[in-house]
Amino acid sequence: MTSQVSSPAEQADGTVVGEQRTAAGAKDVRRLDRVIIRFAGDSGDGMQLTGDRFTSETASFGNDLSTLPNFPAEIRAPAGTLPGVSSFQLHFADHDILTPGDAPNVLVAMNPAALKANVGDLPRGAEIIVNTDEFTRRAMQKVGYDTSPLEDGSLDGYHLHPVPLTTLTVEALKEFDLSRKEAERSKNMFALGLLSWMYHRPTEGTERFLRSKFAKKPDIAAANIAAYRAGWNFGETTEDFAVSYEVAPAATAFPPGVYRNISGNLALSYGLVAASRQADLPLFLGSYPITPASDILHELSRHKNFGVRTFQAEDEIAGIGAALGAAFGGSLAVTTTSGPGVALKSETIGLAVSLELPLLVVDIQRGGPSTGLPTKTEQADLLQAMYGRNGEAPVPVVAPKTPADCFDAALEAARIALTYRTPVFLLSDGYLANGSEPWRIPELEELPDLKVRFAQGPNHTTEDGTEVFWPYKRDPRTLARPWAVPGTPGLEHRIGGIEKQDGTGNISYDPANHDFMVRTRQAKIDGIDVPDLQVDDPDGDARLLVLGWGSTYGPITAAVRRIRKEGGRIAQAHLRHLNPFPHNLGEVLRGYDKVVIPEMNLGQLATLVRAKYLVDARSYNQVNGMPFKAEQLATALKEAIDD
């Protein structure tokens, strides 16, 4: 992610920063510093594809951006209903931004359900583009409209653009040998073309994408491109859109480098591949598909050329069992899941703790409990990751803060697992997994060296002078045991879940040995080398510290910027390492009169902090399946400052 320290403060709404008058008869072009657009329609209307394409063109143009896809859990939710609405929100700007935005400036609503589900989020004066063809009496009654909102004055506070998207798309494609139903499917491309004209987005990339996506169906590719161009031309010629807008590239927001747009799951996948290359180990993924983690399995399956092996198991238990077996065999082993899968994997994670083998457990958190909200975000698996196993089974926990940061977090989790011979939890969530932002592709020399040394021979001399291999003889600095690859002569040793004797690894029921091994495993985790917590307190005299973890970073930082812009004094710190905590965390917390911890749960980090450091940390919580809004957080933090 780009530097966050000296960038302009986030504004609540897009600001007109200039206006360019064109020749007589031509349309005006207004310059904005930022825009928030939301595409919304049925699950089958292609809103995610439309948003992805607009995002890709915006990234190639050089804007900073942040996205928020939002869709139902059902593969095909009931058409025309509020629960079936799928949306994609994109915030792009000419400066550094942190969130997908609180309130859209533009809503593209493909049907009455999309309008009703989203209009409440719009500020007065926002622009609404509606597909009037879908506003039939039956469709409106299905979502509770007694009269047409396009005619009853309820939208008078907005700039309404009624556009017959379906009719215009079918008309544009009449030269193609397509049925009406087939032609109607391209209406999302018509809408994309219209918005691309409206905000001066590049077009070449989308046309190239469509030719590639439908390479085996050139007629379909040509039809989609024709619909896309028709939408652009409609914006250029219709009198309803008298103004188009420009948002300049964010030239000063990024350090020099090569950038690409990336989602959290894709960044995490690339981070795992990079970690395996830096460790010079094959990467093995044992996984069972589960939302919102499945994209990692899909992505890693494409990279056999980098020594990646993926195994789609029959269930969650088989997935982690195979991964742990791969770790025993000398691979960088990974299993991916979400909260319900973690519950099923817990016994095998405990086995990995006992065997002291490196294993990455990637939990892309979602709303719970049980099946919960598969496509909505939450941060409620922290205590499960910390304590969700029988016995004393400590596991390090690492959490990324932005979609792009998932790459670095994966490398960090791999470093800990390989160095200390332990399973490691990597806690992402649905917001990071599906959201995207620009990412600077790192240079190879910037990546950490993760190479490990396998045990090659005896490492202990008995009292009679015999040289033997002790599988639990530890590194005095890290307390890690040696990693012996099966088949290495002379290194045969027992494995299994029953307690081991210190050093020899033989089965042991001795009470004193069990006490020693439990305390040693805990000491190994407590002694993991993690960086000190960095505090952002520009003036050094703030009385309130806002402490966050994971995906709350963007909304918290945006809220802190707003408060500082208004003259408020507030400090901010963000945790990547949740177990063990940074060694200076207690000192940092005691340096402030008040500590507020915003979380998308009911206060799990706050519980840990209060218990360990005995500070009066206050929780600010939300569990509605959506990320915090910056304005919402800013209001709460200002109240805490004034309290």
XYZ file of C-alpha atoms in Angstrom:
643
model
C 0.000 0.000 0.000
C 1.185 3.525 -0.591
C 2.465 5.743 2.188
C -0.343 6.975 4.418
C 1.464 9.638 6.459
C 1.471 12.863 4.464
C -1.432 12.292 2.081
C -4.453 14.625 1.923
C -7.201 13.905 4.403
C -10.118 11.886 3.093
C -13.172 13.998 2.315
C -16.748 12.927 2.934
C -17.800 13.569 -0.651
C -16.226 14.073 -4.038
C -15.117 17.682 -4.546
C -15.272 19.637 -7.789
C -11.763 20.962 -8.199
C -12.160 22.565 -11.588
C -14.376 22.965 -14.597
C -13.370 22.938 -18.231
C -15.650 24.712 -20.695
C -15.686 23.159 -24.112
C -16.611 24.631 -27.456
C -20.170 25.786 -28.099
C -22.487 22.809 -28.411
C -20.030 20.408 -26.758
C -20.457 19.017 -23.266
C -18.787 20.372 -20.155
C -16.018 18.432 -18.460
C -15.684 18.858 -14.704
C -12.666 17.809 -12.724
C -13.205 15.948 -9.447
C -10.688 14.830 -6.846
C -12.631 11.648 -6.032
C -15.746 9.649 -6.947
C -17.637 6.748 -5.370
C -19.682 4.618 -7.790
C -21.934 1.679 -6.952
C -23.238 -0.766 -9.562
C -26.268 -2.744 -8.350
C -28.607 -5.323 -9.862
C -29.627 -8.972 -9.725
C -26.969 -11.630 -9.205
C -27.291 -12.505 -12.880
C -26.891 -8.928 -14.123
C -23.094 -9.067 -14.129
C -22.504 -6.323 -11.584
C -19.306 -7.906 -10.244
C -17.875 -8.220 -13.764
C -18.924 -4.647 -14.554
C -17.282 -3.360 -11.394
C -14.140 -5.408 -12.008
C -13.751 -4.011 -15.502
C -14.325 -0.403 -14.414
C -11.790 -0.986 -11.625
C -9.197 -2.423 -13.989
C -9.452 0.535 -16.336
C -9.289 2.932 -13.386
C -6.166 1.213 -12.090
C -4.509 1.391 -15.503
C -5.369 5.099 -15.645
C -3.355 5.646 -12.465
C -5.990 6.515 -9.863
C -5.751 5.268 -6.320
C -8.759 3.094 -5.618
C -10.532 0.830 -3.166
C -13.411 -1.538 -3.889
C -16.227 -3.269 -1.999
C -17.972 -6.159 -3.785
C -21.193 -7.214 -2.038
C -23.256 -10.163 -3.192
C -25.707 -12.811 -1.921
C -24.517 -16.207 -0.723
C -26.839 -18.075 -3.080
C -25.389 -19.070 -6.441
C -28.451 -17.541 -8.094
C -30.503 -15.583 -5.585
C -34.211 -14.897 -6.298
C -34.401 -12.422 -9.168
C -35.886 -9.025 -8.478
C -35.853 -9.376 -4.678
C -34.001 -7.354 -2.068
C -32.020 -10.390 -0.796
C -30.965 -11.084 -4.383
C -29.296 -7.723 -4.995
C -25.606 -7.828 -5.919
C -23.510 -4.660 -5.844
C -19.999 -3.442 -6.472
C -18.719 -0.168 -5.017
C -15.602 1.579 -6.280
C -13.921 4.620 -4.750
C -11.226 6.224 -6.925
C -9.313 9.459 -6.495
C -6.392 11.644 -7.544
C -4.813 11.165 -4.095
C -4.170 8.441 -1.569
C -7.393 6.857 -0.255
C -8.079 4.093 2.239
C -11.669 2.869 1.983
C -14.348 2.095 -0.615
C -16.118 5.219 0.607
C -19.025 5.843 2.933
C -21.720 6.998 0.492
C -21.860 6.596 -3.310
C -21.899 9.700 -5.495
C -23.364 7.604 -8.315
C -25.718 4.617 -8.203
C -26.377 2.489 -11.260
C -29.573 0.533 -10.476
C -30.530 -2.193 -12.908
C -33.980 -2.848 -11.376
C -36.353 -1.671 -8.599
C -34.806 -4.018 -6.029
C -31.351 -2.559 -6.663
C -32.716 0.961 -6.249
C -34.603 0.226 -3.042
C -31.738 -1.722 -1.468
C -29.221 1.066 -2.076
C -30.942 4.437 -2.259
C -30.787 4.833 1.519
C -26.972 4.985 1.319
C -26.952 7.921 -1.113
C -26.318 11.515 -0.047
C -28.700 14.166 -1.329
C -27.624 15.340 -4.752
C -26.161 12.001 -5.799
C -26.687 10.793 -9.345
C -28.937 7.786 -9.987
C -28.905 5.956 -13.307
C -31.824 3.514 -13.535
C -32.777 0.932 -16.107
C -36.365 2.033 -16.724
C -37.182 -1.132 -18.688
C -37.210 -3.112 -15.448
C -39.583 -0.793 -13.590
C -42.708 -2.788 -14.378
C -45.650 -2.870 -11.982
C -44.930 -6.461 -10.977
C -41.217 -5.812 -10.379
C -41.977 -2.759 -8.252
C -44.654 -4.522 -6.212
C -42.224 -7.376 -5.503
C -40.052 -4.998 -3.461
C -42.877 -2.950 -1.925
C -43.193 0.033 -4.270
C -46.888 1.007 -4.467
C -46.093 3.746 -6.967
C -43.139 4.225 -9.289
C -40.268 5.962 -7.479
C -39.304 7.404 -10.859
C -42.543 9.371 -10.979
C -43.819 9.945 -7.433
C -41.267 12.589 -6.417
C -39.463 10.401 -3.873
C -36.209 10.850 -5.827
C -36.461 14.625 -6.223
C -33.444 15.126 -3.993
C -31.225 13.304 -6.470
C -30.090 13.777 -10.063
C -32.126 11.047 -11.743
C -31.144 9.683 -15.159
C -33.828 7.290 -16.483
C -32.243 5.163 -19.209
C -33.934 2.227 -20.994
C -30.760 0.138 -20.812
C -32.357 -3.114 -21.963
C -34.111 -1.571 -24.965
C -31.031 0.365 -26.046
C -28.839 -2.736 -25.724
C -31.205 -4.903 -27.786
C -31.411 -2.175 -30.422
C -27.628 -1.874 -30.569
C -27.280 -5.636 -31.110
C -30.055 -6.151 -33.667
C -27.510 -6.845 -36.424
C -26.217 -9.851 -34.452
C -27.824 -13.269 -34.697
C -28.886 -13.286 -31.038
C -32.172 -13.974 -29.322
C -33.626 -11.108 -27.285
C -32.672 -12.895 -24.061
C -29.083 -13.289 -25.234
C -28.915 -9.637 -26.301
C -30.319 -8.466 -22.951
C -27.400 -10.102 -21.126
C -25.117 -7.423 -22.551
C -26.922 -4.549 -20.832
C -24.214 -4.482 -18.152
C -21.676 -3.737 -20.888
C -23.887 -0.895 -22.131
C -23.937 0.500 -18.586
C -20.168 0.062 -18.342
C -19.673 1.952 -21.594
C -21.883 4.796 -20.369
C -19.981 5.116 -17.080
C -16.654 4.825 -18.910
C -17.650 7.822 -21.040
C -18.959 9.700 -18.032
C -15.627 9.412 -16.171
C -13.208 9.300 -19.116
C -12.030 5.751 -18.442
C -9.814 3.983 -20.995
C -11.622 1.513 -23.252
C -8.903 -0.569 -24.890
C -8.383 -2.861 -21.921
C -12.055 -3.790 -21.636
C -12.371 -4.544 -25.333
C -9.216 -6.669 -25.136
C -10.636 -8.463 -22.105
C -13.916 -9.232 -23.876
C -12.133 -10.646 -26.912
C -10.068 -12.872 -24.633
C -12.946 -13.948 -22.376
C -15.123 -14.964 -25.329
C -12.314 -16.100 -27.620
C -14.173 -19.337 -28.365
C -17.387 -17.398 -29.052
C -16.339 -14.501 -31.279
C -19.966 -13.506 -31.981
C -20.632 -13.066 -28.266
C -17.400 -11.102 -27.899
C -18.375 -8.825 -30.770
C -21.861 -8.307 -29.331
C -20.520 -7.331 -25.914
C -18.038 -4.929 -27.472
C -20.835 -3.432 -29.572
C -22.977 -2.950 -26.442
C -20.025 -1.390 -24.637
C -19.402 1.066 -27.485
C -23.114 1.831 -27.733
C -23.141 2.815 -24.065
C -20.180 5.120 -24.621
C -21.830 6.689 -27.667
C -25.106 7.127 -25.792
C -23.330 9.185 -23.155
C -21.662 11.256 -25.832
C -24.869 12.042 -27.720
C -27.764 12.099 -25.252
C -28.860 15.421 -23.776
C -29.584 13.817 -20.394
C -25.854 13.666 -19.628
C -24.692 17.234 -20.164
C -21.514 16.856 -18.135
C -18.711 14.323 -17.967
C -16.071 14.135 -15.262
C -12.330 13.736 -14.961
C -10.433 12.358 -11.981
C -6.723 12.852 -12.581
C -4.191 10.091 -11.872
C -2.893 9.933 -8.317
C 0.583 10.894 -9.424
C 1.891 11.824 -5.970
C 0.205 9.023 -4.012
C 2.541 6.199 -5.001
C 6.281 5.653 -4.610
C 8.051 4.860 -7.888
C 7.512 1.335 -9.114
C 5.391 -0.982 -11.219
C 1.816 -1.237 -9.978
C -1.173 -3.437 -10.605
C -4.640 -3.705 -9.133
C -4.925 -6.671 -6.777
C -7.504 -8.264 -4.500
C -6.666 -9.601 -1.065
C -7.044 -13.269 -1.997
C -4.887 -12.824 -5.089
C -2.217 -10.966 -3.114
C -2.264 -13.693 -0.472
C -1.886 -16.366 -3.160
C 1.088 -14.567 -4.676
C 2.571 -14.153 -1.200
C 2.388 -17.900 -0.605
C 4.074 -18.630 -3.937
C 6.777 -16.051 -3.185
C 7.323 -17.560 0.264
C 7.816 -21.027 -1.177
C 10.347 -19.714 -3.688
C 12.203 -17.744 -1.032
C 12.253 -20.839 1.187
C 13.265 -23.070 -1.739
C 10.471 -25.453 -0.746
C 7.575 -26.854 -2.762
C 4.233 -25.294 -1.846
C 1.413 -27.666 -0.949
C -2.181 -26.539 -0.438
C -4.642 -28.974 1.094
C -8.047 -27.329 0.988
C -11.797 -27.770 0.774
C -13.766 -25.060 -1.084
C -15.448 -22.553 1.215
C -16.535 -18.936 0.760
C -14.698 -16.551 0.847
C -11.439 -18.567 0.727
C -12.021 -20.619 -2.439
C -10.317 -18.119 -4.749
C -6.967 -18.977 -3.158
C -7.394 -22.620 -4.139
C -8.424 -21.569 -7.644
C -5.442 -19.245 -8.035
C -2.766 -21.541 -6.645
C -3.955 -24.365 -8.900
C -2.735 -22.246 -11.829
C 0.891 -22.183 -10.682
C 2.229 -25.712 -11.072
C 5.175 -24.168 -12.913
C 6.333 -22.718 -9.580
C 6.279 -26.068 -7.810
C 2.801 -25.547 -6.367
C 0.686 -28.613 -5.675
C -2.986 -28.177 -4.833
C -5.236 -30.853 -3.386
C -8.995 -30.294 -3.272
C -9.956 -32.637 -0.469
C -13.311 -34.269 0.244
C -13.724 -32.263 3.447
C -11.993 -29.788 5.758
C -10.391 -32.463 7.932
C -8.858 -34.264 4.951
C -7.564 -30.953 3.608
C -5.563 -30.057 6.701
C -4.525 -33.679 7.249
C -2.941 -33.746 3.803
C -1.304 -30.374 4.438
C 0.198 -31.551 7.728
C 1.490 -34.662 5.986
C 3.106 -32.439 3.363
C 4.741 -30.394 6.141
C 6.168 -33.593 7.619
C 7.456 -34.400 4.143
C 9.341 -31.109 3.803
C 6.902 -28.818 1.987
C 5.718 -25.324 2.824
C 2.238 -26.526 3.752
C -0.943 -24.445 3.682
C -4.610 -25.040 4.339
C -7.240 -22.390 3.550
C -10.691 -22.050 5.039
C -13.147 -19.819 6.868
C -14.512 -19.957 10.409
C -16.688 -23.098 10.078
C -13.740 -24.935 8.551
C -11.421 -23.852 11.349
C -13.771 -25.566 13.790
C -13.391 -28.829 11.865
C -9.619 -28.461 11.545
C -9.001 -27.739 15.240
C -7.856 -31.240 16.259
C -5.314 -31.415 13.443
C -4.046 -27.930 14.300
C -3.468 -29.243 17.813
C -1.587 -32.196 16.309
C 0.607 -29.749 14.374
C 1.309 -27.925 17.662
C 2.345 -31.234 19.253
C 4.436 -32.330 16.266
C 5.926 -28.814 16.010
C 5.785 -28.648 12.236
C 5.393 -25.521 10.058
C 1.847 -25.167 8.756
C -0.046 -22.081 7.540
C -3.738 -22.005 8.447
C -5.366 -19.267 6.355
C -8.736 -18.193 7.763
C -10.687 -15.794 5.535
C -13.195 -14.723 8.177
C -16.886 -14.298 7.481
C -20.043 -13.681 9.475
C -21.067 -16.438 11.887
C -21.904 -18.446 13.886
C -22.273 -21.750 12.040
C -22.796 -21.153 8.312
C -23.705 -17.571 9.165
C -23.213 -15.016 6.416
C -20.904 -16.662 3.851
C -20.447 -13.574 1.649
C -20.324 -10.939 4.411
C -17.294 -9.849 6.395
C -16.527 -10.135 10.105
C -13.532 -10.293 12.482
C -15.032 -12.746 14.924
C -12.559 -15.660 14.658
C -9.777 -14.090 16.734
C -10.552 -15.934 19.969
C -11.132 -19.128 17.987
C -7.671 -18.785 16.460
C -6.162 -18.064 19.873
C -7.881 -20.721 21.955
C -10.046 -22.954 19.764
C -8.217 -26.212 20.540
C -8.158 -28.672 23.420
C -5.312 -28.389 25.892
C -2.613 -25.748 25.906
C -1.990 -25.372 22.174
C -0.561 -21.901 21.492
C -0.425 -20.737 17.875
C 0.961 -17.470 16.432
C -1.643 -15.209 14.784
C -0.901 -12.721 11.980
C -3.431 -10.388 10.321
C -3.090 -8.278 7.138
C -4.522 -4.759 7.118
C -5.294 -4.082 3.434
C -5.835 -6.201 0.300
C -2.292 -5.523 -0.930
C -0.855 -6.172 2.538
C -2.076 -9.778 2.285
C 1.067 -10.438 0.216
C 3.428 -9.287 2.961
C 1.368 -10.953 5.682
C 1.679 -14.297 3.901
C 5.462 -13.926 3.796
C 5.515 -13.005 7.488
C 3.349 -15.970 8.452
C 5.659 -18.265 6.471
C 8.730 -16.771 8.185
C 7.322 -17.518 11.613
C 6.157 -21.029 10.707
C 9.483 -22.035 9.157
C 11.719 -20.394 11.760
C 9.864 -21.601 14.854
C 8.396 -24.887 13.524
C 4.818 -24.120 14.402
C 1.409 -23.789 12.773
C 0.528 -20.130 12.174
C -2.895 -18.551 11.746
C -3.254 -15.944 9.002
C -6.490 -14.031 9.679
C -7.830 -12.201 6.642
C -11.547 -11.543 6.060
C -14.128 -11.211 3.313
C -13.659 -7.448 3.008
C -9.940 -7.817 2.300
C -10.340 -11.005 0.267
C -12.726 -9.539 -2.314
C -11.718 -5.881 -2.131
C -8.900 -4.524 -4.260
C -6.404 -1.668 -4.430
C -3.185 -0.748 -6.287
C -0.164 -2.840 -5.300
C 3.471 -2.069 -6.022
C 5.100 -5.244 -7.308
C 8.183 -5.752 -5.113
C 11.674 -6.316 -6.432
C 13.125 -9.757 -5.774
C 15.833 -8.378 -3.488
C 13.129 -6.863 -1.270
C 11.759 -10.283 -0.340
C 13.005 -11.988 2.843
C 15.316 -14.993 2.769
C 13.231 -17.863 4.159
C 15.583 -20.768 3.464
C 15.633 -23.493 6.081
C 18.092 -26.264 6.892
C 16.760 -29.763 7.255
C 18.358 -32.120 9.744
C 21.071 -34.160 8.021
C 22.449 -36.434 10.734
C 22.828 -37.106 14.452
C 22.551 -34.078 16.742
C 23.103 -35.556 20.215
C 25.726 -37.672 21.958
C 24.573 -40.048 24.672
C 26.476 -40.753 27.884
C 28.136 -43.785 26.306
C 29.359 -41.690 23.372
C 26.809 -42.883 20.808
C 25.709 -40.265 18.300
C 21.933 -40.238 17.856
C 19.199 -38.069 16.422
C 16.901 -36.384 18.919
C 13.823 -34.997 17.132
C 12.992 -32.647 20.043
C 16.440 -31.226 20.715
C 15.836 -27.519 20.350
C 17.559 -24.504 18.882
C 18.548 -22.509 21.989
C 17.452 -19.208 20.389
C 14.125 -20.123 18.775
C 13.287 -23.324 20.727
C 12.456 -24.875 17.341
C 13.032 -28.579 16.959
C 14.911 -29.980 13.936
C 12.954 -30.647 10.738
C 13.819 -34.136 9.529
C 12.578 -35.164 6.095
C 11.304 -38.764 5.973
C 13.744 -41.108 4.322
C 16.885 -39.380 5.584
C 19.098 -42.239 6.868
C 19.426 -42.389 10.638
C 16.758 -39.786 11.362
C 13.847 -42.136 11.984
C 11.606 -40.881 14.799
C 8.115 -41.250 16.204
C 5.247 -38.945 15.317
C 1.722 -38.807 16.687
C -0.501 -36.877 19.040
C 0.539 -38.459 22.346
C 2.893 -36.360 24.455
C 6.590 -36.644 23.593
C 9.564 -36.863 25.888
C 11.758 -33.804 25.753
C 14.693 -34.461 23.456
C 14.148 -38.075 22.483
C 10.582 -37.678 21.243
C 9.597 -40.978 22.830
C 6.054 -41.345 24.153
C 5.892 -40.011 27.710
C 3.208 -39.907 30.395
C 5.540 -38.415 32.982
C 3.782 -35.447 34.718
C 6.950 -33.382 35.041
C 7.823 -33.904 31.363
C 4.321 -32.874 30.255
C 4.532 -29.722 32.356
C 7.925 -28.952 30.830
C 6.762 -29.560 27.239
C 3.618 -27.441 27.675
C 5.644 -24.564 29.082
C 8.313 -24.945 26.400
C 5.801 -24.810 23.557
C 4.310 -21.676 25.118
C 7.748 -20.127 25.605
C 8.528 -20.767 21.938
C 5.477 -18.773 20.857
C 6.074 -16.043 23.441
C 9.648 -15.652 22.199
C 8.812 -15.135 18.525
C 10.638 -12.100 17.182
C 8.030 -9.538 16.100
C 8.624 -5.829 15.444
C 7.667 -3.243 18.037
C 4.303 -1.576 17.569
C 4.594 1.725 15.707
C 2.390 4.586 16.884
C 1.187 7.403 14.632
C 0.980 10.406 16.990
C 2.274 13.429 15.022
C 2.235 15.938 17.874
C 3.054 13.480 20.624
C 0.420 14.909 22.952
C -2.732 12.945 22.086
C -4.697 11.624 25.035
C -6.612 8.983 23.066
C -5.133 6.012 21.202
C -7.236 4.105 18.696
C -5.926 0.544 18.378
C -6.986 -1.713 15.527
C -6.175 -4.966 13.779
C -6.875 -6.468 10.379
C -9.194 -4.822 7.879
C -10.293 -2.009 10.204
C -7.071 -0.221 9.214
C -8.603 1.694 6.290
C -11.717 3.029 8.057
C -9.760 3.807 11.242
C -7.042 5.698 9.375
C -9.613 7.610 7.302
C -11.475 8.557 10.498
C -8.246 9.655 12.206
C -7.408 11.862 9.221
C -10.792 13.564 9.426
C -10.387 14.271 13.130
C -6.893 15.689 12.663
C -8.052 17.860 9.783
C -10.591 19.391 12.165
C -7.857 20.082 14.722
C -8.385 17.048 16.942
C -5.459 15.262 18.553
C -5.575 11.494 18.286
C -3.021 8.691 18.085
C -3.316 5.495 16.052
C -1.631 2.086 16.177
C -2.419 -1.069 14.240
C -1.531 -4.647 15.172
C -0.274 -7.164 12.649
C 0.890 -9.679 15.295
C -1.917 -10.771 17.601
C -0.042 -13.672 19.186
C 2.427 -12.899 20.484
C 1.685 -9.205 20.885
C 4.560 -6.794 20.197
C 6.753 -6.542 23.297
C 6.146 -2.792 23.657
C 2.335 -2.975 23.450
C 1.824 -2.644 27.191
C 4.084 0.404 27.358
C 2.228 1.992 24.426
C -1.179 1.413 25.993
C -0.131 2.859 29.328
C 1.065 6.006 27.567
C -2.487 7.194 26.815
C -5.401 8.216 29.014
C -7.940 6.458 26.794
C -7.762 3.492 24.423
C -10.538 2.698 21.920
C -10.525 -0.565 19.934
C -12.912 -0.706 16.934
C -13.646 -4.269 15.835
C -16.108 -6.098 13.597
C -17.006 -8.394 16.496
C -18.235 -7.889 20.050
C -14.841 -6.966 21.492
C -12.447 -9.897 21.121
C -9.167 -7.961 20.877
C -10.397 -5.654 23.632
C -10.940 -8.723 25.839
C -7.379 -9.906 25.224
C -5.874 -6.467 25.821
C -7.822 -5.842 29.011
C -6.894 -9.272 30.396
C -3.184 -9.083 29.582
C -2.406 -5.427 30.279
C -5.144 -4.435 32.768
C -5.966 -1.257 30.837
C -9.463 0.154 30.451
C -9.673 -0.401 26.706
C -13.068 0.589 25.318
C -14.713 -1.376 22.542
C -16.494 0.076 19.544
C -18.161 -2.804 17.760
C -20.116 -3.630 14.621
C -21.342 -7.022 13.416
C -23.613 -6.206 10.463
C -21.527 -7.980 7.819
C -20.179 -4.718 6.391
C -16.968 -2.755 7.035
C -16.985 0.354 9.203
C -17.730 3.695 7.578
C -15.104 6.377 8.172
C -17.621 9.035 9.208
C -19.250 6.639 11.658
C -15.887 5.915 13.290
C -14.867 9.570 13.301
C -18.050 10.492 15.181
C -17.478 7.767 17.771
C -13.823 8.706 18.266
C -14.623 12.410 18.643
C -17.133 11.503 21.346
C -14.447 9.440 23.096
C -12.002 12.365 22.945
C -14.557 14.739 24.446
C -15.764 12.275 27.068
